[in-house]
Every structure is written in structure tokens, then in C-alpha cells.
Amino acid sequence: MTRTWLSVRVELVSGRGVDLWPRPGRVFAASRSHTFAQLADAIDLAFARWDLAHMHMFTLADQTQITPLELWDGEAPEGSVDSDRTKLSRLGGGEQFAYVFDFGDDWAHLCRVAESRIDPLETLGGLPAEPMPYFGWGDLPDQYGRRWDGDDGETLPPKPPRRPLAELPPLLPWWGPRQRGQ
């Protein structure tokens, strides 16, 4: 297969009022026939978002805004286009654009299309139906800033147990209480 797919580098710039440095990132393989909505879904999953009931918007270098129009109830920004129908073929090599997820917490991403296209069979080993991450780096913040189950943002974190693996069920050899002689 010829090199027909885009390689899109996505870096998480900021969210919840915090600028991230170094920026965590992922690199995606995406067909030019995929939609911006499909790319948004892939980004959200690759950046460990579990509450997906939030709006998104891409902003291209020419200030075109791409967003799911049906979710705006007729109040979409003037001139915006539908992310469910707009194809990634609109993007060119070297182009930069922004992606924002959740207009309250404003998870902002810088996206860059690689200059050269990729062969999905060579890069991914197949042809996925959706855009797919194939490289990544960095620590991903929790979508709501939670550091443990039950984190209310005010309580101090629980103290770690003296032997953290001893309380686990012995499903793996190094879990559970230590046996004598080990």
C-alpha cells in the first residue's frame, strides 16, 4: 500500500487551568477519509478520558472551527462546520491545529500533521477502522484531577501501607502475604 495515511502528533498543552510541561503526547495514524469526530474520539481515549459527555472543537490555522453541530442546539459558533461530516482530507502536511475537549476544563491540545504520509500496514500492521495511536509519552493527568478513588480535592491522600503488595490477593507470585522461606 502506498503511503496514504496521515501521521498526527497531538500534545496536551493545558487543562483545568494548568499548563503542562513537559507535555504528554500521542502520535496517531489516521486515514484521510476519517472524520474529525473520529479523531476526537481517538484523542479522548488515548488521553485516558472516561467521562466523554463533553463537547469538543478543533480550530484550524485559518480559524475554521470544527465541532459536532447537532450538540449545539442551533447555537453553534458562526461559520463552524460539522466534525461528524468533515474529513481529515482537509488537512495538509505540516499543518498545525488545536483541539479542545470539555469547554469547562478546556483540555487544549496542539496537533501537527507530519510532512510525509505513512503506510498503515507498515506502521500499524493493518488497516484500523478508526484513527489509532501508535506512539506516546508522558504522564496523563486525571480528567477531574483525582489522585485516588474517593479524592474530594480537600482530604489528604491515604498513607501507603507498609507492605503495599501484601494486601492483594495472591493472583500473581509477588502479590499477597509472603510465605515463609521466600
mmCIF file with all atom_site columns, C-alpha atoms in Angstrom:
data_model
loop_
_atom_site.group_PDB
_atom_site.id
_atom_site.type_symbol
_atom_site.label_atom_id
_atom_site.label_alt_id
_atom_site.label_comp_id
_atom_site.label_asym_id
_atom_site.label_entity_id
_atom_site.label_seq_id
_atom_site.pdbx_PDB_ins_code
_atom_site.Cartn_x
_atom_site.Cartn_y
_atom_site.Cartn_z
_atom_site.occupancy
_atom_site.B_iso_or_equiv
_atom_site.pdbx_formal_charge
_atom_site.auth_seq_id
_atom_site.auth_comp_id
_atom_site.auth_asym_id
_atom_site.auth_atom_id
_atom_site.pdbx_PDB_model_num
ATOM 1   C CA . MET A 1 1   ? 0.000   0.000   0.000  1.00 0.00 ? 1   MET A CA 1
ATOM 2   C CA . THR A 1 2   ? 1.315   3.439   -0.797 1.00 0.00 ? 2   THR A CA 1
ATOM 3   C CA . ARG A 1 3   ? 1.817   5.998   1.940  1.00 0.00 ? 3   ARG A CA 1
ATOM 4   C CA . THR A 1 4   ? -1.712  7.414   2.096  1.00 0.00 ? 4   THR A CA 1
ATOM 5   C CA . TRP A 1 5   ? -2.425  7.918   5.796  1.00 0.00 ? 5   TRP A CA 1
ATOM 6   C CA . LEU A 1 6   ? -1.694  10.938  7.940  1.00 0.00 ? 6   LEU A CA 1
ATOM 7   C CA . SER A 1 7   ? 0.514   10.878  10.995 1.00 0.00 ? 7   SER A CA 1
ATOM 8   C CA . VAL A 1 8   ? -0.839  13.382  13.527 1.00 0.00 ? 8   VAL A CA 1
ATOM 9   C CA . ARG A 1 9   ? 1.173   14.357  16.613 1.00 0.00 ? 9   ARG A CA 1
ATOM 10  C CA . VAL A 1 10  ? -1.056  15.521  19.494 1.00 0.00 ? 10  VAL A CA 1
ATOM 11  C CA . GLU A 1 11  ? 0.372   17.174  22.614 1.00 0.00 ? 11  GLU A CA 1
ATOM 12  C CA . LEU A 1 12  ? -1.685  18.033  25.690 1.00 0.00 ? 12  LEU A CA 1
ATOM 13  C CA . VAL A 1 13  ? -0.889  21.717  26.347 1.00 0.00 ? 13  VAL A CA 1
ATOM 14  C CA . SER A 1 14  ? -3.205  22.564  29.231 1.00 0.00 ? 14  SER A CA 1
ATOM 15  C CA . GLY A 1 15  ? -6.337  21.661  31.135 1.00 0.00 ? 15  GLY A CA 1
ATOM 16  C CA . ARG A 1 16  ? -8.168  22.558  34.348 1.00 0.00 ? 16  ARG A CA 1
ATOM 17  C CA . GLY A 1 17  ? -6.240  25.853  34.456 1.00 0.00 ? 17  GLY A CA 1
ATOM 18  C CA . VAL A 1 18  ? -2.795  24.198  34.431 1.00 0.00 ? 18  VAL A CA 1
ATOM 19  C CA . ASP A 1 19  ? -0.189  24.449  31.663 1.00 0.00 ? 19  ASP A CA 1
ATOM 20  C CA . LEU A 1 20  ? 1.585   21.105  31.289 1.00 0.00 ? 20  LEU A CA 1
ATOM 21  C CA . TRP A 1 21  ? 5.332   20.785  30.839 1.00 0.00 ? 21  TRP A CA 1
ATOM 22  C CA . PRO A 1 22  ? 6.742   18.576  29.599 1.00 0.00 ? 22  PRO A CA 1
ATOM 23  C CA . ARG A 1 23  ? 3.687   17.967  27.510 1.00 0.00 ? 23  ARG A CA 1
ATOM 24  C CA . PRO A 1 24  ? 2.355   14.422  27.290 1.00 0.00 ? 24  PRO A CA 1
ATOM 25  C CA . GLY A 1 25  ? 1.615   13.351  23.748 1.00 0.00 ? 25  GLY A CA 1
ATOM 26  C CA . ARG A 1 26  ? 0.467   10.684  21.358 1.00 0.00 ? 26  ARG A CA 1
ATOM 27  C CA . VAL A 1 27  ? 1.015   10.131  17.642 1.00 0.00 ? 27  VAL A CA 1
ATOM 28  C CA . PHE A 1 28  ? -1.953  8.901   15.618 1.00 0.00 ? 28  PHE A CA 1
ATOM 29  C CA . ALA A 1 29  ? -2.300  7.172   12.288 1.00 0.00 ? 29  ALA A CA 1
ATOM 30  C CA . ALA A 1 30  ? -5.428  8.422   10.542 1.00 0.00 ? 30  ALA A CA 1
ATOM 31  C CA . SER A 1 31  ? -6.909  7.910   7.128  1.00 0.00 ? 31  SER A CA 1
ATOM 32  C CA . ARG A 1 32  ? -7.776  10.996  5.139  1.00 0.00 ? 32  ARG A CA 1
ATOM 33  C CA . SER A 1 33  ? -11.317 9.555   4.971  1.00 0.00 ? 33  SER A CA 1
ATOM 34  C CA . HIS A 1 34  ? -11.721 9.567   8.769  1.00 0.00 ? 34  HIS A CA 1
ATOM 35  C CA . THR A 1 35  ? -13.747 12.420  10.230 1.00 0.00 ? 35  THR A CA 1
ATOM 36  C CA . PHE A 1 36  ? -12.662 14.976  12.797 1.00 0.00 ? 36  PHE A CA 1
ATOM 37  C CA . ALA A 1 37  ? -15.217 13.400  15.174 1.00 0.00 ? 37  ALA A CA 1
ATOM 38  C CA . GLN A 1 38  ? -13.400 10.067  14.835 1.00 0.00 ? 38  GLN A CA 1
ATOM 39  C CA . LEU A 1 39  ? -10.077 11.778  15.551 1.00 0.00 ? 39  LEU A CA 1
ATOM 40  C CA . ALA A 1 40  ? -11.634 13.478  18.605 1.00 0.00 ? 40  ALA A CA 1
ATOM 41  C CA . ASP A 1 41  ? -12.816 10.107  19.941 1.00 0.00 ? 41  ASP A CA 1
ATOM 42  C CA . ALA A 1 42  ? -9.359  8.584   19.412 1.00 0.00 ? 42  ALA A CA 1
ATOM 43  C CA . ILE A 1 43  ? -7.652  11.512  21.157 1.00 0.00 ? 43  ILE A CA 1
ATOM 44  C CA . ASP A 1 44  ? -10.015 11.368  24.122 1.00 0.00 ? 44  ASP A CA 1
ATOM 45  C CA . LEU A 1 45  ? -9.470  7.641   24.598 1.00 0.00 ? 45  LEU A CA 1
ATOM 46  C CA . ALA A 1 46  ? -5.687  7.870   24.158 1.00 0.00 ? 46  ALA A CA 1
ATOM 47  C CA . PHE A 1 47  ? -5.552  10.659  26.761 1.00 0.00 ? 47  PHE A CA 1
ATOM 48  C CA . ALA A 1 48  ? -7.435  8.481   29.291 1.00 0.00 ? 48  ALA A CA 1
ATOM 49  C CA . ARG A 1 49  ? -10.706 10.378  29.364 1.00 0.00 ? 49  ARG A CA 1
ATOM 50  C CA . TRP A 1 50  ? -13.506 8.287   30.770 1.00 0.00 ? 50  TRP A CA 1
ATOM 51  C CA . ASP A 1 51  ? -16.291 10.879  31.027 1.00 0.00 ? 51  ASP A CA 1
ATOM 52  C CA . LEU A 1 52  ? -16.923 11.516  27.349 1.00 0.00 ? 52  LEU A CA 1
ATOM 53  C CA . ALA A 1 53  ? -20.143 13.512  27.783 1.00 0.00 ? 53  ALA A CA 1
ATOM 54  C CA . HIS A 1 54  ? -18.441 16.789  26.869 1.00 0.00 ? 54  HIS A CA 1
ATOM 55  C CA . MET A 1 55  ? -18.227 18.913  23.750 1.00 0.00 ? 55  MET A CA 1
ATOM 56  C CA . HIS A 1 56  ? -15.145 19.263  21.576 1.00 0.00 ? 56  HIS A CA 1
ATOM 57  C CA . MET A 1 57  ? -13.853 21.659  18.961 1.00 0.00 ? 57  MET A CA 1
ATOM 58  C CA . PHE A 1 58  ? -10.977 21.745  16.510 1.00 0.00 ? 58  PHE A CA 1
ATOM 59  C CA . THR A 1 59  ? -9.641  25.117  15.389 1.00 0.00 ? 59  THR A CA 1
ATOM 60  C CA . LEU A 1 60  ? -7.648  25.135  12.163 1.00 0.00 ? 60  LEU A CA 1
ATOM 61  C CA . ALA A 1 61  ? -4.921  27.663  11.317 1.00 0.00 ? 61  ALA A CA 1
ATOM 62  C CA . ASP A 1 62  ? -7.412  29.655  9.186  1.00 0.00 ? 62  ASP A CA 1
ATOM 63  C CA . GLN A 1 63  ? -9.663  29.848  12.302 1.00 0.00 ? 63  GLN A CA 1
ATOM 64  C CA . THR A 1 64  ? -12.223 27.382  10.919 1.00 0.00 ? 64  THR A CA 1
ATOM 65  C CA . GLN A 1 65  ? -13.961 25.720  13.858 1.00 0.00 ? 65  GLN A CA 1
ATOM 66  C CA . ILE A 1 66  ? -14.973 22.076  13.551 1.00 0.00 ? 66  ILE A CA 1
ATOM 67  C CA . THR A 1 67  ? -17.399 20.754  16.169 1.00 0.00 ? 67  THR A CA 1
ATOM 68  C CA . PRO A 1 68  ? -20.410 18.392  16.465 1.00 0.00 ? 68  PRO A CA 1
ATOM 69  C CA . LEU A 1 69  ? -23.133 20.781  15.245 1.00 0.00 ? 69  LEU A CA 1
ATOM 70  C CA . GLU A 1 70  ? -26.084 18.671  16.467 1.00 0.00 ? 70  GLU A CA 1
ATOM 71  C CA . LEU A 1 71  ? -24.968 19.153  20.081 1.00 0.00 ? 71  LEU A CA 1
ATOM 72  C CA . TRP A 1 72  ? -25.170 22.947  19.884 1.00 0.00 ? 72  TRP A CA 1
ATOM 73  C CA . ASP A 1 73  ? -28.983 23.065  19.515 1.00 0.00 ? 73  ASP A CA 1
ATOM 74  C CA . GLY A 1 74  ? -28.707 25.659  16.753 1.00 0.00 ? 74  GLY A CA 1
ATOM 75  C CA . GLU A 1 75  ? -26.273 27.837  18.756 1.00 0.00 ? 75  GLU A CA 1
ATOM 76  C CA . ALA A 1 76  ? -23.009 26.653  17.145 1.00 0.00 ? 76  ALA A CA 1
ATOM 77  C CA . PRO A 1 77  ? -20.363 29.317  16.537 1.00 0.00 ? 77  PRO A CA 1
ATOM 78  C CA . GLU A 1 78  ? -20.979 31.177  13.299 1.00 0.00 ? 78  GLU A CA 1
ATOM 79  C CA . GLY A 1 79  ? -19.248 29.562  10.339 1.00 0.00 ? 79  GLY A CA 1
ATOM 80  C CA . SER A 1 80  ? -18.372 26.352  12.205 1.00 0.00 ? 80  SER A CA 1
ATOM 81  C CA . VAL A 1 81  ? -18.516 23.050  10.347 1.00 0.00 ? 81  VAL A CA 1
ATOM 82  C CA . ASP A 1 82  ? -19.665 19.628  11.497 1.00 0.00 ? 82  ASP A CA 1
ATOM 83  C CA . SER A 1 83  ? -16.983 17.314  12.924 1.00 0.00 ? 83  SER A CA 1
ATOM 84  C CA . ASP A 1 84  ? -19.190 14.298  12.145 1.00 0.00 ? 84  ASP A CA 1
ATOM 85  C CA . ARG A 1 85  ? -19.048 15.073  8.407  1.00 0.00 ? 85  ARG A CA 1
ATOM 86  C CA . THR A 1 86  ? -15.755 16.893  7.883  1.00 0.00 ? 86  THR A CA 1
ATOM 87  C CA . LYS A 1 87  ? -12.967 14.586  6.693  1.00 0.00 ? 87  LYS A CA 1
ATOM 88  C CA . LEU A 1 88  ? -9.312  14.740  7.647  1.00 0.00 ? 88  LEU A CA 1
ATOM 89  C CA . SER A 1 89  ? -8.526  15.090  3.920  1.00 0.00 ? 89  SER A CA 1
ATOM 90  C CA . ARG A 1 90  ? -8.930  18.787  4.662  1.00 0.00 ? 90  ARG A CA 1
ATOM 91  C CA . LEU A 1 91  ? -5.514  18.693  6.397  1.00 0.00 ? 91  LEU A CA 1
ATOM 92  C CA . GLY A 1 92  ? -2.158  19.073  4.665  1.00 0.00 ? 92  GLY A CA 1
ATOM 93  C CA . GLY A 1 93  ? 1.357   18.026  5.595  1.00 0.00 ? 93  GLY A CA 1
ATOM 94  C CA . GLY A 1 94  ? 2.935   20.269  8.238  1.00 0.00 ? 94  GLY A CA 1
ATOM 95  C CA . GLU A 1 95  ? -0.404  21.825  9.188  1.00 0.00 ? 95  GLU A CA 1
ATOM 96  C CA . GLN A 1 96  ? -0.983  22.713  12.841 1.00 0.00 ? 96  GLN A CA 1
ATOM 97  C CA . PHE A 1 97  ? -4.372  22.952  14.536 1.00 0.00 ? 97  PHE A CA 1
ATOM 98  C CA . ALA A 1 98  ? -5.848  22.935  18.031 1.00 0.00 ? 98  ALA A CA 1
ATOM 99  C CA . TYR A 1 99  ? -8.240  20.532  19.724 1.00 0.00 ? 99  TYR A CA 1
ATOM 100 C CA . VAL A 1 100 ? -10.213 21.405  22.877 1.00 0.00 ? 100 VAL A CA 1
ATOM 101 C CA . PHE A 1 101 ? -12.194 18.852  24.872 1.00 0.00 ? 101 PHE A CA 1
ATOM 102 C CA . ASP A 1 102 ? -14.637 19.875  27.638 1.00 0.00 ? 102 ASP A CA 1
ATOM 103 C CA . PHE A 1 103 ? -15.348 23.594  27.424 1.00 0.00 ? 103 PHE A CA 1
ATOM 104 C CA . GLY A 1 104 ? -15.364 23.862  31.235 1.00 0.00 ? 104 GLY A CA 1
ATOM 105 C CA . ASP A 1 105 ? -11.957 22.314  31.922 1.00 0.00 ? 105 ASP A CA 1
ATOM 106 C CA . ASP A 1 106 ? -10.580 23.266  28.496 1.00 0.00 ? 106 ASP A CA 1
ATOM 107 C CA . TRP A 1 107 ? -8.262  20.357  27.790 1.00 0.00 ? 107 TRP A CA 1
ATOM 108 C CA . ALA A 1 108 ? -6.287  22.052  24.980 1.00 0.00 ? 108 ALA A CA 1
ATOM 109 C CA . HIS A 1 109 ? -4.080  20.132  22.540 1.00 0.00 ? 109 HIS A CA 1
ATOM 110 C CA . LEU A 1 110 ? -1.652  21.187  19.828 1.00 0.00 ? 110 LEU A CA 1
ATOM 111 C CA . CYS A 1 111 ? -1.959  18.924  16.787 1.00 0.00 ? 111 CYS A CA 1
ATOM 112 C CA . ARG A 1 112 ? 0.553   18.726  13.929 1.00 0.00 ? 112 ARG A CA 1
ATOM 113 C CA . VAL A 1 113 ? 0.285   16.736  10.732 1.00 0.00 ? 113 VAL A CA 1
ATOM 114 C CA . ALA A 1 114 ? 3.614   15.187  9.688  1.00 0.00 ? 114 ALA A CA 1
ATOM 115 C CA . GLU A 1 115 ? 5.062   16.388  6.397  1.00 0.00 ? 115 GLU A CA 1
ATOM 116 C CA . SER A 1 116 ? 5.083   12.894  4.939  1.00 0.00 ? 116 SER A CA 1
ATOM 117 C CA . ARG A 1 117 ? 2.307   10.332  4.940  1.00 0.00 ? 117 ARG A CA 1
ATOM 118 C CA . ILE A 1 118 ? 2.587   6.845   6.391  1.00 0.00 ? 118 ILE A CA 1
ATOM 119 C CA . ASP A 1 119 ? 1.719   3.337   5.283  1.00 0.00 ? 119 ASP A CA 1
ATOM 120 C CA . PRO A 1 120 ? -0.750  1.916   7.858  1.00 0.00 ? 120 PRO A CA 1
ATOM 121 C CA . LEU A 1 121 ? 0.260   -1.665  7.081  1.00 0.00 ? 121 LEU A CA 1
ATOM 122 C CA . GLU A 1 122 ? 3.889   -0.836  7.816  1.00 0.00 ? 122 GLU A CA 1
ATOM 123 C CA . THR A 1 123 ? 3.195   1.413   10.822 1.00 0.00 ? 123 THR A CA 1
ATOM 124 C CA . LEU A 1 124 ? 0.246   -0.405  12.420 1.00 0.00 ? 124 LEU A CA 1
ATOM 125 C CA . GLY A 1 125 ? 0.290   -3.853  10.861 1.00 0.00 ? 125 GLY A CA 1
ATOM 126 C CA . GLY A 1 126 ? -3.217  -3.389  9.485  1.00 0.00 ? 126 GLY A CA 1
ATOM 127 C CA . LEU A 1 127 ? -5.979  -1.012  8.494  1.00 0.00 ? 127 LEU A CA 1
ATOM 128 C CA . PRO A 1 128 ? -7.931  0.115   11.585 1.00 0.00 ? 128 PRO A CA 1
ATOM 129 C CA . ALA A 1 129 ? -11.467 1.414   11.179 1.00 0.00 ? 129 ALA A CA 1
ATOM 130 C CA . GLU A 1 130 ? -10.706 4.450   13.378 1.00 0.00 ? 130 GLU A CA 1
ATOM 131 C CA . PRO A 1 131 ? -7.678  6.702   13.920 1.00 0.00 ? 131 PRO A CA 1
ATOM 132 C CA . MET A 1 132 ? -5.211  4.850   16.129 1.00 0.00 ? 132 MET A CA 1
ATOM 133 C CA . PRO A 1 133 ? -2.384  5.968   18.388 1.00 0.00 ? 133 PRO A CA 1
ATOM 134 C CA . TYR A 1 134 ? 0.914   4.252   17.617 1.00 0.00 ? 134 TYR A CA 1
ATOM 135 C CA . PHE A 1 135 ? 3.372   6.127   19.829 1.00 0.00 ? 135 PHE A CA 1
ATOM 136 C CA . GLY A 1 136 ? 3.142   8.132   23.024 1.00 0.00 ? 136 GLY A CA 1
ATOM 137 C CA . TRP A 1 137 ? 4.898   9.617   26.055 1.00 0.00 ? 137 TRP A CA 1
ATOM 138 C CA . GLY A 1 138 ? 4.283   11.416  29.320 1.00 0.00 ? 138 GLY A CA 1
ATOM 139 C CA . ASP A 1 139 ? 2.099   11.228  32.402 1.00 0.00 ? 139 ASP A CA 1
ATOM 140 C CA . LEU A 1 140 ? -1.593  11.770  31.755 1.00 0.00 ? 140 LEU A CA 1
ATOM 141 C CA . PRO A 1 141 ? -3.494  13.824  34.320 1.00 0.00 ? 141 PRO A CA 1
ATOM 142 C CA . ASP A 1 142 ? -6.833  12.534  35.537 1.00 0.00 ? 142 ASP A CA 1
ATOM 143 C CA . GLN A 1 143 ? -9.705  14.239  33.752 1.00 0.00 ? 143 GLN A CA 1
ATOM 144 C CA . TYR A 1 144 ? -11.005 15.676  37.027 1.00 0.00 ? 144 TYR A CA 1
ATOM 145 C CA . GLY A 1 145 ? -7.697  15.909  38.905 1.00 0.00 ? 145 GLY A CA 1
ATOM 146 C CA . ARG A 1 146 ? -8.462  12.944  41.146 1.00 0.00 ? 146 ARG A CA 1
ATOM 147 C CA . ARG A 1 147 ? -5.425  11.160  42.562 1.00 0.00 ? 147 ARG A CA 1
ATOM 148 C CA . TRP A 1 148 ? -7.196  8.220   44.230 1.00 0.00 ? 148 TRP A CA 1
ATOM 149 C CA . ASP A 1 149 ? -10.655 6.688   44.483 1.00 0.00 ? 149 ASP A CA 1
ATOM 150 C CA . GLY A 1 150 ? -12.683 8.983   46.717 1.00 0.00 ? 150 GLY A CA 1
ATOM 151 C CA . ASP A 1 151 ? -10.445 12.066  46.243 1.00 0.00 ? 151 ASP A CA 1
ATOM 152 C CA . ASP A 1 152 ? -12.625 15.082  47.089 1.00 0.00 ? 152 ASP A CA 1
ATOM 153 C CA . GLY A 1 153 ? -9.910  17.663  46.431 1.00 0.00 ? 153 GLY A CA 1
ATOM 154 C CA . GLU A 1 154 ? -9.572  18.547  50.114 1.00 0.00 ? 154 GLU A CA 1
ATOM 155 C CA . THR A 1 155 ? -8.707  15.380  52.016 1.00 0.00 ? 155 THR A CA 1
ATOM 156 C CA . LEU A 1 156 ? -5.070  14.329  52.371 1.00 0.00 ? 156 LEU A CA 1
ATOM 157 C CA . PRO A 1 157 ? -4.147  11.203  50.423 1.00 0.00 ? 157 PRO A CA 1
ATOM 158 C CA . PRO A 1 158 ? -4.266  7.941   52.339 1.00 0.00 ? 158 PRO A CA 1
ATOM 159 C CA . LYS A 1 159 ? -0.966  6.740   53.761 1.00 0.00 ? 159 LYS A CA 1
ATOM 160 C CA . PRO A 1 160 ? 0.554   3.901   51.773 1.00 0.00 ? 160 PRO A CA 1
ATOM 161 C CA . PRO A 1 161 ? 0.550   0.552   53.546 1.00 0.00 ? 161 PRO A CA 1
ATOM 162 C CA . ARG A 1 162 ? 3.882   -0.597  54.965 1.00 0.00 ? 162 ARG A CA 1
ATOM 163 C CA . ARG A 1 163 ? 3.820   -3.595  52.605 1.00 0.00 ? 163 ARG A CA 1
ATOM 164 C CA . PRO A 1 164 ? 1.607   -2.455  49.699 1.00 0.00 ? 164 PRO A CA 1
ATOM 165 C CA . LEU A 1 165 ? 1.513   -5.771  47.858 1.00 0.00 ? 165 LEU A CA 1
ATOM 166 C CA . ALA A 1 166 ? 0.713   -7.879  50.944 1.00 0.00 ? 166 ALA A CA 1
ATOM 167 C CA . GLU A 1 167 ? -2.945  -6.820  50.954 1.00 0.00 ? 167 GLU A CA 1
ATOM 168 C CA . LEU A 1 168 ? -3.514  -8.062  47.390 1.00 0.00 ? 168 LEU A CA 1
ATOM 169 C CA . PRO A 1 169 ? -4.989  -11.473 46.619 1.00 0.00 ? 169 PRO A CA 1
ATOM 170 C CA . PRO A 1 170 ? -2.244  -13.954 45.677 1.00 0.00 ? 170 PRO A CA 1
ATOM 171 C CA . LEU A 1 171 ? -3.126  -13.970 41.984 1.00 0.00 ? 171 LEU A CA 1
ATOM 172 C CA . LEU A 1 172 ? 0.473   -13.231 40.951 1.00 0.00 ? 172 LEU A CA 1
ATOM 173 C CA . PRO A 1 173 ? 3.566   -14.693 42.640 1.00 0.00 ? 173 PRO A CA 1
ATOM 174 C CA . TRP A 1 174 ? 4.661   -11.353 44.151 1.00 0.00 ? 174 TRP A CA 1
ATOM 175 C CA . TRP A 1 175 ? 1.180   -10.441 45.463 1.00 0.00 ? 175 TRP A CA 1
ATOM 176 C CA . GLY A 1 176 ? -0.290  -11.349 48.810 1.00 0.00 ? 176 GLY A CA 1
ATOM 177 C CA . PRO A 1 177 ? 1.286   -12.287 52.110 1.00 0.00 ? 177 PRO A CA 1
ATOM 178 C CA . ARG A 1 178 ? 4.833   -13.580 51.870 1.00 0.00 ? 178 ARG A CA 1
ATOM 179 C CA . GLN A 1 179 ? 5.270   -17.253 52.584 1.00 0.00 ? 179 GLN A CA 1
ATOM 180 C CA . ARG A 1 180 ? 7.970   -18.406 54.983 1.00 0.00 ? 180 ARG A CA 1
ATOM 181 C CA . GLY A 1 181 ? 11.206  -19.255 53.299 1.00 0.00 ? 181 GLY A CA 1
ATOM 182 C CA . GLN A 1 182 ? 10.718  -16.777 50.467 1.00 0.00 ? 182 GLN A CA 1
#
